[in-house]
XYZ file of C-alpha atoms in Angstrom:
558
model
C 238.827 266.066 64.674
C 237.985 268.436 61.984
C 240.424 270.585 60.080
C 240.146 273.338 61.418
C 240.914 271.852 65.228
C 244.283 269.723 63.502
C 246.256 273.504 62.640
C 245.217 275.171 65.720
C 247.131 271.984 67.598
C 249.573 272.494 65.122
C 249.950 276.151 65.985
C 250.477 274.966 69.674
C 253.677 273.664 69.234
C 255.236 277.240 68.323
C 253.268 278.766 70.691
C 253.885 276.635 73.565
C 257.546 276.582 73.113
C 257.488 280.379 73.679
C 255.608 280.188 76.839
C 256.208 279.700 79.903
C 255.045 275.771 81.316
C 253.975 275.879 77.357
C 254.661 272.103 76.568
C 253.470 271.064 79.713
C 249.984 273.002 78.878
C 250.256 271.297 75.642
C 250.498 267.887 76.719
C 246.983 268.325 78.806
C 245.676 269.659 75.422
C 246.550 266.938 73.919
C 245.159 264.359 76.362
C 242.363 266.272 76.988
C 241.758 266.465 73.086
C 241.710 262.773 72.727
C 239.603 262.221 76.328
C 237.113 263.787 74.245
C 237.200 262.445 70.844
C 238.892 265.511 69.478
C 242.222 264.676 68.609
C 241.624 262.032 65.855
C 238.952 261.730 63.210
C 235.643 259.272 63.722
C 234.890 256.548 61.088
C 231.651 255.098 60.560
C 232.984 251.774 60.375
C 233.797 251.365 63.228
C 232.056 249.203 65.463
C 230.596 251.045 68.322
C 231.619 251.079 71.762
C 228.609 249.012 73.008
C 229.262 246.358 71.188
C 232.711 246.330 73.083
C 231.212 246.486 76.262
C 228.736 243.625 75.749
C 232.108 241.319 75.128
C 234.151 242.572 77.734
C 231.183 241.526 80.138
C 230.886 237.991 78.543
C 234.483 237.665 78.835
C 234.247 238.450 82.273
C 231.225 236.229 82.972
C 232.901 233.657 81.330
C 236.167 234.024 83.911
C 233.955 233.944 86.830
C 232.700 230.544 85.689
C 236.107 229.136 85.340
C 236.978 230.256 88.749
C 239.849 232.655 87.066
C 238.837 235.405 88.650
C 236.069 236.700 91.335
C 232.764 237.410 91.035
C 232.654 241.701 91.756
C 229.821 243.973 93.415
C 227.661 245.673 90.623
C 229.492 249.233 89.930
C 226.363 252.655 89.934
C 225.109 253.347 86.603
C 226.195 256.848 85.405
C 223.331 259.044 85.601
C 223.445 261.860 83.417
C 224.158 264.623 86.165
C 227.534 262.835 86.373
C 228.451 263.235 82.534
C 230.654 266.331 82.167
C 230.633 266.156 78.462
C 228.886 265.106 75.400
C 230.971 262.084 73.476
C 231.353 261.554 69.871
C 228.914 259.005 67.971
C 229.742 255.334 68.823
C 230.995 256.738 72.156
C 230.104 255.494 75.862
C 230.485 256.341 79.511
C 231.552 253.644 81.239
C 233.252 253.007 84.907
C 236.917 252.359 85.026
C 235.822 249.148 87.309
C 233.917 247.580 84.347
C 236.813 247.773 82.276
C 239.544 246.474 84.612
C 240.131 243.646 86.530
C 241.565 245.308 90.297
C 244.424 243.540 91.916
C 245.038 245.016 95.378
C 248.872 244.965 97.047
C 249.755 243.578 100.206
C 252.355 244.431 102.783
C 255.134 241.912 103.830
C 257.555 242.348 106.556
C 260.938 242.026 106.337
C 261.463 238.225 107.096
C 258.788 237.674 103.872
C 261.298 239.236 101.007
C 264.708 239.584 100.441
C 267.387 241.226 98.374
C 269.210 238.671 96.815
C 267.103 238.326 94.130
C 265.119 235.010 94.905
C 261.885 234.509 93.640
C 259.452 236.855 92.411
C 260.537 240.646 91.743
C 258.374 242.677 95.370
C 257.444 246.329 94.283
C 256.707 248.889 97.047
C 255.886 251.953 94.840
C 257.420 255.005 92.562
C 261.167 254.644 93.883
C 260.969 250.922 92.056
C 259.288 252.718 88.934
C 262.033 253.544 86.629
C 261.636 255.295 83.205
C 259.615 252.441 81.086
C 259.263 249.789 83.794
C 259.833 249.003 87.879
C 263.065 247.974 88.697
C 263.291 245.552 91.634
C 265.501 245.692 94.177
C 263.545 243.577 96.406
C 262.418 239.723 95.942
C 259.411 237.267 97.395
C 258.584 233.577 97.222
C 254.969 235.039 98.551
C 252.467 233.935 96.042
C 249.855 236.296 96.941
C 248.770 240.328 95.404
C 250.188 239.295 91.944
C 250.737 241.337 88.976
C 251.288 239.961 85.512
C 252.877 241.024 82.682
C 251.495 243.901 80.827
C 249.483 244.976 84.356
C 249.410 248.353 84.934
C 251.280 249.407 88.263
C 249.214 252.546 89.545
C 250.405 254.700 93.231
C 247.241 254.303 95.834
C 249.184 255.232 98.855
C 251.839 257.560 100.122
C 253.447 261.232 97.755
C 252.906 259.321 94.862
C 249.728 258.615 94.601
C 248.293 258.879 91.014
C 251.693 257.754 89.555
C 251.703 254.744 86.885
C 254.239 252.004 85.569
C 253.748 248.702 83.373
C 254.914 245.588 84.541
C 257.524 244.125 82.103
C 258.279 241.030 84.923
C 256.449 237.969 84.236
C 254.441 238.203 87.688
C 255.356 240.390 90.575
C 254.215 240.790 93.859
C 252.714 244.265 94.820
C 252.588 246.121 97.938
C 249.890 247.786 99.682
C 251.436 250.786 97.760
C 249.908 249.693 94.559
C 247.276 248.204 92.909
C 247.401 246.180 89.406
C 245.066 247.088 86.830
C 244.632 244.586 84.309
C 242.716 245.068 81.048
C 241.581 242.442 78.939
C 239.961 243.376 75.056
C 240.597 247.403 75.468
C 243.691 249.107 74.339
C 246.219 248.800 77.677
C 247.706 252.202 76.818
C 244.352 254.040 76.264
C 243.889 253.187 79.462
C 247.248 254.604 80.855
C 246.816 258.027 79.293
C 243.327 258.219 80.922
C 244.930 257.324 83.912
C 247.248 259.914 82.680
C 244.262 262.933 82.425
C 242.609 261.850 86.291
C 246.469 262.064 87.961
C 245.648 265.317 89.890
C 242.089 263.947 90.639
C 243.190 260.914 92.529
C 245.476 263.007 93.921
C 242.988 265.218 95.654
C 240.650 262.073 96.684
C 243.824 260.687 98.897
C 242.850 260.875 102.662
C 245.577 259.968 105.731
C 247.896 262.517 107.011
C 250.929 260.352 107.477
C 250.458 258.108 104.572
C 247.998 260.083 102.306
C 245.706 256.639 99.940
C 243.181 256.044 98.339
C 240.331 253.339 97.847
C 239.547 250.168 95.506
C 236.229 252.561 94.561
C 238.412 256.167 94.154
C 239.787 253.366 91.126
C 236.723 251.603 90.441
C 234.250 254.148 90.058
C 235.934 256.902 87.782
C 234.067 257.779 84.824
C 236.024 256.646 81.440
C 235.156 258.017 77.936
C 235.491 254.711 75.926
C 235.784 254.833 72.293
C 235.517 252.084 69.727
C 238.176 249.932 69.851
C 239.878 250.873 66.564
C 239.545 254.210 67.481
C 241.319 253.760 70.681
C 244.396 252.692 68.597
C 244.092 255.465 66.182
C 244.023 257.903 69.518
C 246.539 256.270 71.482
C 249.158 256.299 67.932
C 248.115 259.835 67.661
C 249.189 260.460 71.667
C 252.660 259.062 70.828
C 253.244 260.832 68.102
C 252.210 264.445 69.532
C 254.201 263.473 73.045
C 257.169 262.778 71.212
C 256.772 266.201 69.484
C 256.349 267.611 72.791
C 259.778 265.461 74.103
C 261.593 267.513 71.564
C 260.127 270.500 71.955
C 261.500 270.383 75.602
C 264.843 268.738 74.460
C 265.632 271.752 71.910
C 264.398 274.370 75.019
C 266.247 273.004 77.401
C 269.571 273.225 75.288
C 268.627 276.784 74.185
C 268.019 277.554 77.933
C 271.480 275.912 78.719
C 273.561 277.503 75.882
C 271.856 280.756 77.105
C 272.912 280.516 80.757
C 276.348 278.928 79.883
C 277.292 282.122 77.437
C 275.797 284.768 80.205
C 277.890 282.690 83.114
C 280.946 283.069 80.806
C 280.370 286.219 79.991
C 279.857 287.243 84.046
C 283.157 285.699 84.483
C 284.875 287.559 82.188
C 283.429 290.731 83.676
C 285.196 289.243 87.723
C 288.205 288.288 85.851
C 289.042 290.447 82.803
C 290.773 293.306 83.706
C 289.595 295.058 80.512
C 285.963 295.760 79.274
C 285.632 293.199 76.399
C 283.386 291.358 79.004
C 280.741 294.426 79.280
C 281.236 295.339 75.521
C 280.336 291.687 75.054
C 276.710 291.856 77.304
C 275.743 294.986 75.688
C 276.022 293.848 72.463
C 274.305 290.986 73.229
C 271.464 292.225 75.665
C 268.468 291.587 73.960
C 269.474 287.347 73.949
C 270.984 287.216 77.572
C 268.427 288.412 79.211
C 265.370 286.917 78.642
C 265.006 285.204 81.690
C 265.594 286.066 85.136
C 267.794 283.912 85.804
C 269.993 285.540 83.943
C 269.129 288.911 85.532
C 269.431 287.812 89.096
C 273.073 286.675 88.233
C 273.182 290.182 86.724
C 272.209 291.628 90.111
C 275.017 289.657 92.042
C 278.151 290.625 89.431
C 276.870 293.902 90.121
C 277.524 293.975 93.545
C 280.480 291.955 93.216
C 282.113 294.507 90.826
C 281.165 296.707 93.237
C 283.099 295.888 95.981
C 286.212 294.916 93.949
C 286.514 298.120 92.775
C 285.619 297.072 89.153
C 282.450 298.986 88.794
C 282.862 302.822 88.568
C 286.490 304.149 87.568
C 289.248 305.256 90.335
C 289.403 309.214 90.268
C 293.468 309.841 91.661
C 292.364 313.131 93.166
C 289.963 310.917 95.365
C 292.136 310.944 99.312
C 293.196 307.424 99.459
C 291.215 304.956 101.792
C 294.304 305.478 104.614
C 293.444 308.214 105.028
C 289.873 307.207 105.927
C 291.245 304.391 108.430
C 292.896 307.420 109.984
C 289.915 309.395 110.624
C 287.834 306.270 111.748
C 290.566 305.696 114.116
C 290.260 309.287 115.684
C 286.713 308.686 116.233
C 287.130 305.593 118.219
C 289.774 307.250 120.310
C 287.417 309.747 121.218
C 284.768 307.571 122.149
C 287.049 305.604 124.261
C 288.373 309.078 125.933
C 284.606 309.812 126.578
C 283.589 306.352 128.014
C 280.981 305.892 125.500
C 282.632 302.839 123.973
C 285.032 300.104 124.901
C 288.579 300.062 124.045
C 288.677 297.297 120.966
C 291.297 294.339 121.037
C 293.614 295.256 117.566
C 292.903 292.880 115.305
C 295.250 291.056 113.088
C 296.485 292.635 109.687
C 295.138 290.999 106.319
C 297.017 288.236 105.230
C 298.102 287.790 101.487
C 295.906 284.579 101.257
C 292.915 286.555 102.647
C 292.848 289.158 100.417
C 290.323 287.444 97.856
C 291.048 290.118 94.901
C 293.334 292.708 94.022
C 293.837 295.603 95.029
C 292.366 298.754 93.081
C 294.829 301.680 93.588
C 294.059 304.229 96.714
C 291.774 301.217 98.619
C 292.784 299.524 101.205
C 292.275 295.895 102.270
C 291.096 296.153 106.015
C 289.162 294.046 108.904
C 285.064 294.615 109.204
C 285.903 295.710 112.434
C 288.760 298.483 111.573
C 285.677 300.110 109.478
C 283.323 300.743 112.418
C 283.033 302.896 115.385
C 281.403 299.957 117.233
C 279.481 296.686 116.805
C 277.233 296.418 119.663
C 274.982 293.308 120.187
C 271.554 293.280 120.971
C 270.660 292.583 124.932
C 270.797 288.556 125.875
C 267.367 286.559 125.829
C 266.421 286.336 129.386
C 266.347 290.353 129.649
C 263.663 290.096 127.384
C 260.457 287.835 127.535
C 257.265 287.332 125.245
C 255.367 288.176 128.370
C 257.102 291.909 128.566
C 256.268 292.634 125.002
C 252.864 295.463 124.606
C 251.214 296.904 121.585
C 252.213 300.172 120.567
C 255.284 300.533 122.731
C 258.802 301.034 121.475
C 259.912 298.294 119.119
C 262.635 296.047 119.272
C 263.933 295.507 115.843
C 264.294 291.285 115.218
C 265.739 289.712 112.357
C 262.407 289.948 110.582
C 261.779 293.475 110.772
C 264.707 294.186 108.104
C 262.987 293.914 105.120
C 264.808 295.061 101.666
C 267.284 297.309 103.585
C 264.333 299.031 105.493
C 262.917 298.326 108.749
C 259.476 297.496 109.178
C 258.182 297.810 112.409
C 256.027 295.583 114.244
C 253.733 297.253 116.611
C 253.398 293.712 118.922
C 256.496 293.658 119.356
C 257.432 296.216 121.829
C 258.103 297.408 125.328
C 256.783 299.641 127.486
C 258.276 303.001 128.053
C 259.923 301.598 131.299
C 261.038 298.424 129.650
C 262.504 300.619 127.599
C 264.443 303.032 129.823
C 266.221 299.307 131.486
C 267.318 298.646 128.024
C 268.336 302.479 127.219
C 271.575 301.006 126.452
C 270.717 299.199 123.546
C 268.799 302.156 121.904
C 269.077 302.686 117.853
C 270.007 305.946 116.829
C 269.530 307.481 113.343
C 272.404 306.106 110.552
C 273.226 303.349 112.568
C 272.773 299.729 110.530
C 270.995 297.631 112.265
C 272.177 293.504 110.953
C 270.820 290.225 111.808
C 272.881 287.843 113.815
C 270.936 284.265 113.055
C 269.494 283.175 110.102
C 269.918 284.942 106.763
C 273.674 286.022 106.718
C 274.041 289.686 105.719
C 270.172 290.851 106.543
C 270.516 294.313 107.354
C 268.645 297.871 107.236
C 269.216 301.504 108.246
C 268.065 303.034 111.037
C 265.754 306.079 109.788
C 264.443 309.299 111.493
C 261.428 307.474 111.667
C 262.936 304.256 114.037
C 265.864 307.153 115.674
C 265.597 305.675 119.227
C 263.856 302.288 118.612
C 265.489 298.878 120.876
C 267.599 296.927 118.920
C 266.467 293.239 119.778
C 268.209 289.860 120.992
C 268.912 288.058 117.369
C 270.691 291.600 116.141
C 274.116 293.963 115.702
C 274.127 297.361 116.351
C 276.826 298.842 113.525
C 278.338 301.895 113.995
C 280.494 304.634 111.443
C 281.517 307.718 111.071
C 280.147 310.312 109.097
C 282.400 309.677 105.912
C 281.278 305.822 105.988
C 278.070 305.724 103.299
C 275.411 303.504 104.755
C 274.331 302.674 101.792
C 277.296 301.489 100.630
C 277.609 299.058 103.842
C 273.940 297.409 102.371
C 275.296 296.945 99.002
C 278.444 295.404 100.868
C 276.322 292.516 103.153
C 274.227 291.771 100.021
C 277.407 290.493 97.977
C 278.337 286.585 97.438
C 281.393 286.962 98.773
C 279.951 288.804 102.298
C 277.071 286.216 102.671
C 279.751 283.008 102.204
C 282.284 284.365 104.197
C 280.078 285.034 107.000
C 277.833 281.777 106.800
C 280.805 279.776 106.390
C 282.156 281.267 109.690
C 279.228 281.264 111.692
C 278.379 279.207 114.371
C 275.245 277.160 115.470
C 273.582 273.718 114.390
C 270.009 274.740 113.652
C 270.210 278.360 113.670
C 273.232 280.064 111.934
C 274.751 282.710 114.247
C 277.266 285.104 114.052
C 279.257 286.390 117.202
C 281.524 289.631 117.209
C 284.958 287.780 116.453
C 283.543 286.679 112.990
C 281.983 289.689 111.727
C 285.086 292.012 112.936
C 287.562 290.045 111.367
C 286.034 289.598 107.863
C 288.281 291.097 105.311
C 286.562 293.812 102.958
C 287.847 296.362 100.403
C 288.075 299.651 101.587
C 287.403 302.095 99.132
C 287.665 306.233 99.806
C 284.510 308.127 100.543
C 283.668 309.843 97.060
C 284.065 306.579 95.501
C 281.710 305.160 98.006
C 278.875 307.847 96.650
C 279.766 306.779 93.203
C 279.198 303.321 93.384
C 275.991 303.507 95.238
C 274.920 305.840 92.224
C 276.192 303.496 89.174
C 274.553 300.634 91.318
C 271.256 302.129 91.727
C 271.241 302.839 87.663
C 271.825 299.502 86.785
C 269.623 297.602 89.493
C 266.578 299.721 88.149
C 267.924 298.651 84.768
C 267.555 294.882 86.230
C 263.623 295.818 87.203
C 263.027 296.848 84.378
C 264.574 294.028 82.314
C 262.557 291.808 84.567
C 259.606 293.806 84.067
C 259.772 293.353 80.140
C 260.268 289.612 80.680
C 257.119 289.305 83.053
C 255.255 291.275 80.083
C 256.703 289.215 77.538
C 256.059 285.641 79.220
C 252.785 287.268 80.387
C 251.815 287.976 76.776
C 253.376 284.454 75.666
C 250.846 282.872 78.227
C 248.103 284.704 77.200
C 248.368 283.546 73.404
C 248.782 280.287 74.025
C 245.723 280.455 76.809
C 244.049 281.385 73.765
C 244.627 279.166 71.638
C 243.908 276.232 73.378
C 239.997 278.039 74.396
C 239.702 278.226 70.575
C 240.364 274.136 70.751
């Protein structure tokens, strides 16, 4: 490795701390570096890899004599379409199979191991691998599919496949799982960080769908750059001593990341909690270093809307009419309806307890059920008035779950009734302002009902919210996206493997009533500061985008 090659690695290591996936980038460098005789410097001296090759195959001739180990099939030359590279001087391509001996596992049932630690440790795959070396948990007196000391432990079947361990047990037996490669007169551990650089190839040559494996020859035929033995030493030291770099390059982001996140957290919590604005003063000052990632940004999104809905976010104007006097005119409206015959008469629901008010109070708001908020929560029509085989293209649309994208509904044309279809279901028509809320699945899915879907068919897995005029709609969508909406409803629906919500749960949640003005106002400060959080994310996105570029870079210049 010349100079010039050694500082742009070096530079790496401040680069890739910066970007994003950086070390991990850097650690394929590295291994791809040494793969190729780039990472430490040739010497002369040293005595080629031929020479090595001609002793590992008298050693192995000499085993076959002695019965030690079995005579293998000849392993295809590599012909030089197959060489993806040019080696160094001293260099040679050379099959992994004529460098290994191949120890396949085998599969015992039950009655052939045990766990009470008798006789030889039994691996069956990754879940025995621990950090350095397989842990067993299971035992054999089986003599057969043995692994020695030393052996490298390498995945051939199941998710793991490609994953590598050394045997620190005297002898083990293997399962089918695994296979032992043993290396006799090369450097173990050069081996293991090849093994290292081909993990996502074997990967890709597993076959099976249930139990994804693969072959003796996926092992025994991959092409290994083999270096002079000394050299193989100097590389693998080398390895060590740049992955270590790399370990606490990862240690020291990974504390940064958590001091980061642990001083945003406390400074959301002092935002909920405080009941001054040392909290806010706090994040302004300190913008620039809390958000730098989005994870800190999405949090930033949900205090938002928390604040919002405890009244924390804009400030209380006292000639605002208190939120009473709201309740009063909602409950006007549904006496009228229920004069008119255009809606049920409600059962009253219960007033708020003290221990279900989950915040205090701001002044002129009122603490009040879901339900005492509408006009009417209507539910879309039952399953069997609607099949697959009714549905049309281009009719009117029934409005699912899924077509409530973002607050918005998006339409799909397939799903729809014909004009008749529709007239039967006339009843469960969408009219413009009403919110239209999903029932199953993602708690607190919702969207407005536009001039554009006035008069569309609300479908079977939705609600049908109603309000009066001094209700902001908006508002409501900023309400259902919330933490403490979304947990209070999916901790009180119903259903094993689809969450659903019935009428009981949604009209009894508690909420914060605030008075109409305030309403406006807090959609407005929220819609500032969200498009302050897309554009915070935006700069981050640039920044790691930039970060990523560089270090993309700098590793084409090695």
């Amino acid at each position: 490795m010349n100079k010039e090659t050694a500082n742009l690695l070096e530079q790496h290591f401040d680069t890739a701390f910066a970007a994003p996936d950086g070390v991990a980038k850097l650690r394929e460098l590295i291994l791809t570096l040494a793969m190729q005789g780039g990472l430490v410097e040739q010497d002369t001296n040293d005595p080629p890899a031929g020479e090595l090759l001609k002793e590992l195959k008298a050693e192995k001739q000499k085993l076959i004599k002695e019965k030690n180990i079995k005579k293998s099939n000849p392993l295809p030359t590599i012909n030089s379409e197959e060489i993806p590279y040019a080696l160094p001087q001293g260099w040679e391509w050379v099959r992994l199979g004529e460098l290994i001996e191949l120890i396949s596992g085998q599969h015992l049932t039950p009655d052939k191991y045990n766990e009470n630690g008798i006789g030889h440790p039994y691996y069956t795959g990754p879940a025995d691998f621990g950090a350095m070396h397989p842990h067993a948990s299971r035992w054999t007196n089986i003599d057969r599919a043995m692994a020695i000391k030393d052996d490298i432990l390498l995945t051939v079947k199941g998710a793991g496949v490609g994953k590598t361990n050394i045997l620190s047990d005297e002898t083990a037996a293997i399962s089918r799982q695994l296979m032992a490669l043993r290396v006799t007169r090369i450097n173990r551990d050069y081996i293991l960080r090849f093994l290292d650089t081909i993990f996502y190839e074997l990967q890709a040559l597993a076959v099976g769908i249930a139990i994804p494996g693969i072959s003796r020859n996926d092992v025994l035929l991959r092409k290994v750059p083999l270096p002079p033995l000394p050299e193989q030493h100097r590389i693998v030291a080398r390895i060590d001593q740049l992955m270590s770099r790399c370990d606490e390059l990862e240690k020291l982001h990974k504390e940064r990341e958590e001091q980061r996140l642990a001083v945003h957290a406390a400074a959301v919590r002092g935002l909920l909690n405080a009941s001054d604005g040392s909290a806010w003063d706090f994040i302004e000052q300190h913008f620039s270093e809390l958000y730098t990632v989005k994870e800190n940004v999405a949090e930033l999104r949900k205090t938002i809307l928390q604040l919002s809905v405890m009244g924390r976010l804009v400030p209380q104007d006292p000639n605002d009419p208190p939120a009473d006097e709201l309740l009063k005119e909602i409950k006007a409206e549904k006496q009228r309806l229920i004069k008119e015959k255009k809606i049920k008469k409600p059962k009253p629901l219960p007033p708020i307890k003290p221990e279900e008010a989950a915040y205090e109070r701001p002044i002129g708001w009122e603490w009040v059920r879901f339900g005492d908020m509408t006009t009417e929560i209507a539910t879309g029509p039952f399953g069997s008035m609607i099949h697959k085989s009714d549905y049309v293209s281009d009719g009117i649309p029934l409005i699912n779950p899924s077509h409530m994208v973002d607050g918005k509904i998006i339409h799909d044309s397939s799903v729809s009734v014909s004009h008749r279809m529709a007239k039967k279901l006339s009843s469960y028509r969408l009219f413009e302002n009403d919110i239209v809320m999903a029932r199953r699945g993602e708690m607190g899915r919702c969207a407005i009902v536009t001039t554009e879907s006035n008069r569309f068919l609300c479908g079977t897995g939705s609600f049908v919210l109603r309000f009066i005029d001094n209700i902001d709609r908006q508002y409501i969508l900023y309400l259902f996206k919330t933490e403490y909406v979304r947990e209070y409803l999916g901790g009180n629906s119903v259903g094993t493997t689809m969450t659903n919500l019935n009428h009981g749960i949604l009209n009894s949640m508690p909420i914060l009533l605030p008075s109409f003005p305030e309403q406006h106002r807090i959609v407005t400060r929220i819609d500032q500061l969200m498009a302050l959080c897309d554009t915070l994310e935006q700069k981050i996105e640039a920044t790691t985008g930039k970060q990523t570029e560089l270090l993309n870079a700098v590793m084409a210049q090695v």
